[in-house]
Short mmCIF file of C-alpha atoms and ligand atoms in Angstrom, two decimals:
data_model
loop_
_atom_site.label_atom_id
_atom_site.label_comp_id
_atom_site.label_asym_id
_atom_site.label_seq_id
_atom_site.Cartn_x
_atom_site.Cartn_y
_atom_site.Cartn_z
CA MET A 1 -25.17 17.88 -7.03
CA GLU A 2 -23.53 14.99 -5.26
CA LYS A 3 -20.32 15.72 -3.37
CA PRO A 4 -17.26 13.48 -3.53
CA ASN A 5 -15.76 12.06 -0.35
CA ILE A 6 -12.65 13.94 0.71
CA VAL A 7 -10.03 11.21 1.11
CA GLU A 8 -7.15 13.43 2.22
CA ARG A 9 -6.39 17.14 2.19
CA LYS A 10 -3.09 16.62 0.43
CA PRO A 11 -2.09 15.04 -2.89
CA ALA A 12 -0.87 11.49 -3.36
CA ILE A 13 2.72 11.89 -4.53
CA ILE A 14 3.63 8.79 -6.50
CA THR A 15 5.83 7.72 -9.39
CA LEU A 16 3.91 6.09 -12.22
CA GLU A 17 5.30 4.04 -15.06
CA ALA A 18 4.05 4.58 -18.60
CA GLY A 19 0.47 3.44 -18.98
CA THR A 20 -3.17 4.39 -18.63
CA TYR A 21 -4.67 4.96 -15.20
CA HIS A 22 -8.16 5.60 -13.85
CA TRP A 23 -8.25 8.19 -11.08
CA CYS A 24 -11.07 7.88 -8.54
CA HIS A 25 -13.32 10.94 -8.55
CA CYS A 26 -15.96 9.81 -6.06
CA GLY A 27 -13.60 9.27 -3.11
CA ARG A 28 -15.11 5.86 -2.30
CA SER A 29 -12.44 3.60 -3.79
CA ALA A 30 -10.45 1.37 -1.44
CA THR A 31 -7.51 1.55 -3.86
CA GLN A 32 -6.91 5.32 -3.75
CA PRO A 33 -6.06 7.30 -5.71
CA PHE A 34 -7.34 4.89 -8.36
CA CYS A 35 -10.85 3.68 -9.18
CA ASP A 36 -12.01 0.29 -7.93
CA GLY A 37 -15.56 0.53 -9.29
CA SER A 38 -17.10 1.82 -6.05
CA HIS A 39 -18.56 4.84 -7.90
CA HIS A 40 -21.34 2.66 -9.34
CA GLY A 41 -24.65 4.09 -8.18
CA THR A 42 -23.21 7.62 -7.85
CA GLU A 43 -23.03 10.37 -10.47
CA PHE A 44 -19.24 10.14 -10.55
CA VAL A 45 -17.07 8.48 -13.16
CA PRO A 46 -13.32 7.90 -13.01
CA LYS A 47 -10.95 10.20 -14.90
CA SER A 48 -8.69 8.24 -17.23
CA PHE A 49 -5.26 9.59 -18.01
CA THR A 50 -2.13 8.35 -19.76
CA ILE A 51 1.48 8.66 -18.67
CA SER A 52 3.99 8.36 -21.53
CA GLU A 53 7.14 7.81 -19.45
CA THR A 54 7.96 7.19 -15.80
CA THR A 55 6.79 10.35 -14.05
CA LYS A 56 6.34 11.61 -10.49
CA VAL A 57 2.79 12.90 -10.19
CA PHE A 58 0.73 14.74 -7.58
CA LEU A 59 -2.75 13.21 -7.74
CA CYS A 60 -5.72 14.95 -6.16
CA MET A 61 -7.00 13.24 -2.99
CA CYS A 62 -9.54 15.85 -1.88
CA LYS A 63 -11.41 15.21 -5.18
CA TYR A 64 -12.15 18.92 -5.70
CA SER A 65 -9.25 19.82 -8.02
CA LYS A 66 -10.21 21.70 -11.18
CA ASN A 67 -7.22 20.10 -12.91
CA ARG A 68 -8.21 16.47 -12.33
CA PRO A 69 -6.59 14.06 -11.81
CA PHE A 70 -3.78 16.34 -10.66
CA CYS A 71 -3.65 18.45 -7.51
CA ASP A 72 -4.23 22.18 -8.02
CA GLY A 73 -4.06 23.17 -4.35
CA GLU A 74 -7.84 23.25 -3.95
CA HIS A 75 -7.57 21.15 -0.76
CA LYS A 76 -6.41 24.31 1.03
CA GLU A 77 -9.82 25.93 0.36
CA LEU A 78 -12.03 23.11 1.66
CA GLU A 79 -12.84 24.10 5.24
CA ASP A 80 -16.59 24.35 4.57
CA LYS A 81 -17.05 21.25 2.38
FE1 FES B 101 -14.30 6.44 -7.29
FE2 FES B 101 -14.51 4.80 -9.42
S1 FES B 101 -14.31 4.26 -7.32
S2 FES B 101 -14.51 6.97 -9.40
#
């Protein structure tokens, strides 16, 4: 199974306005934490999610969260990846 690139070992803490977003799962996007299409040719696809009102979010940047696109603290367990 292909592994995603670890972008950072901490979440991206950002405030998003209402709308639909496409979180980068592969870790290759130049527009982190969002998809820029760089996953083409990999087994990864972006995770789409919708925000209904302006919200501060913690988006996963290690790409190993089990609660994608949100951080679940998994980056603290990544020493061997
Ligand atoms: Fe990473 Fe699209 S660029 S999922």
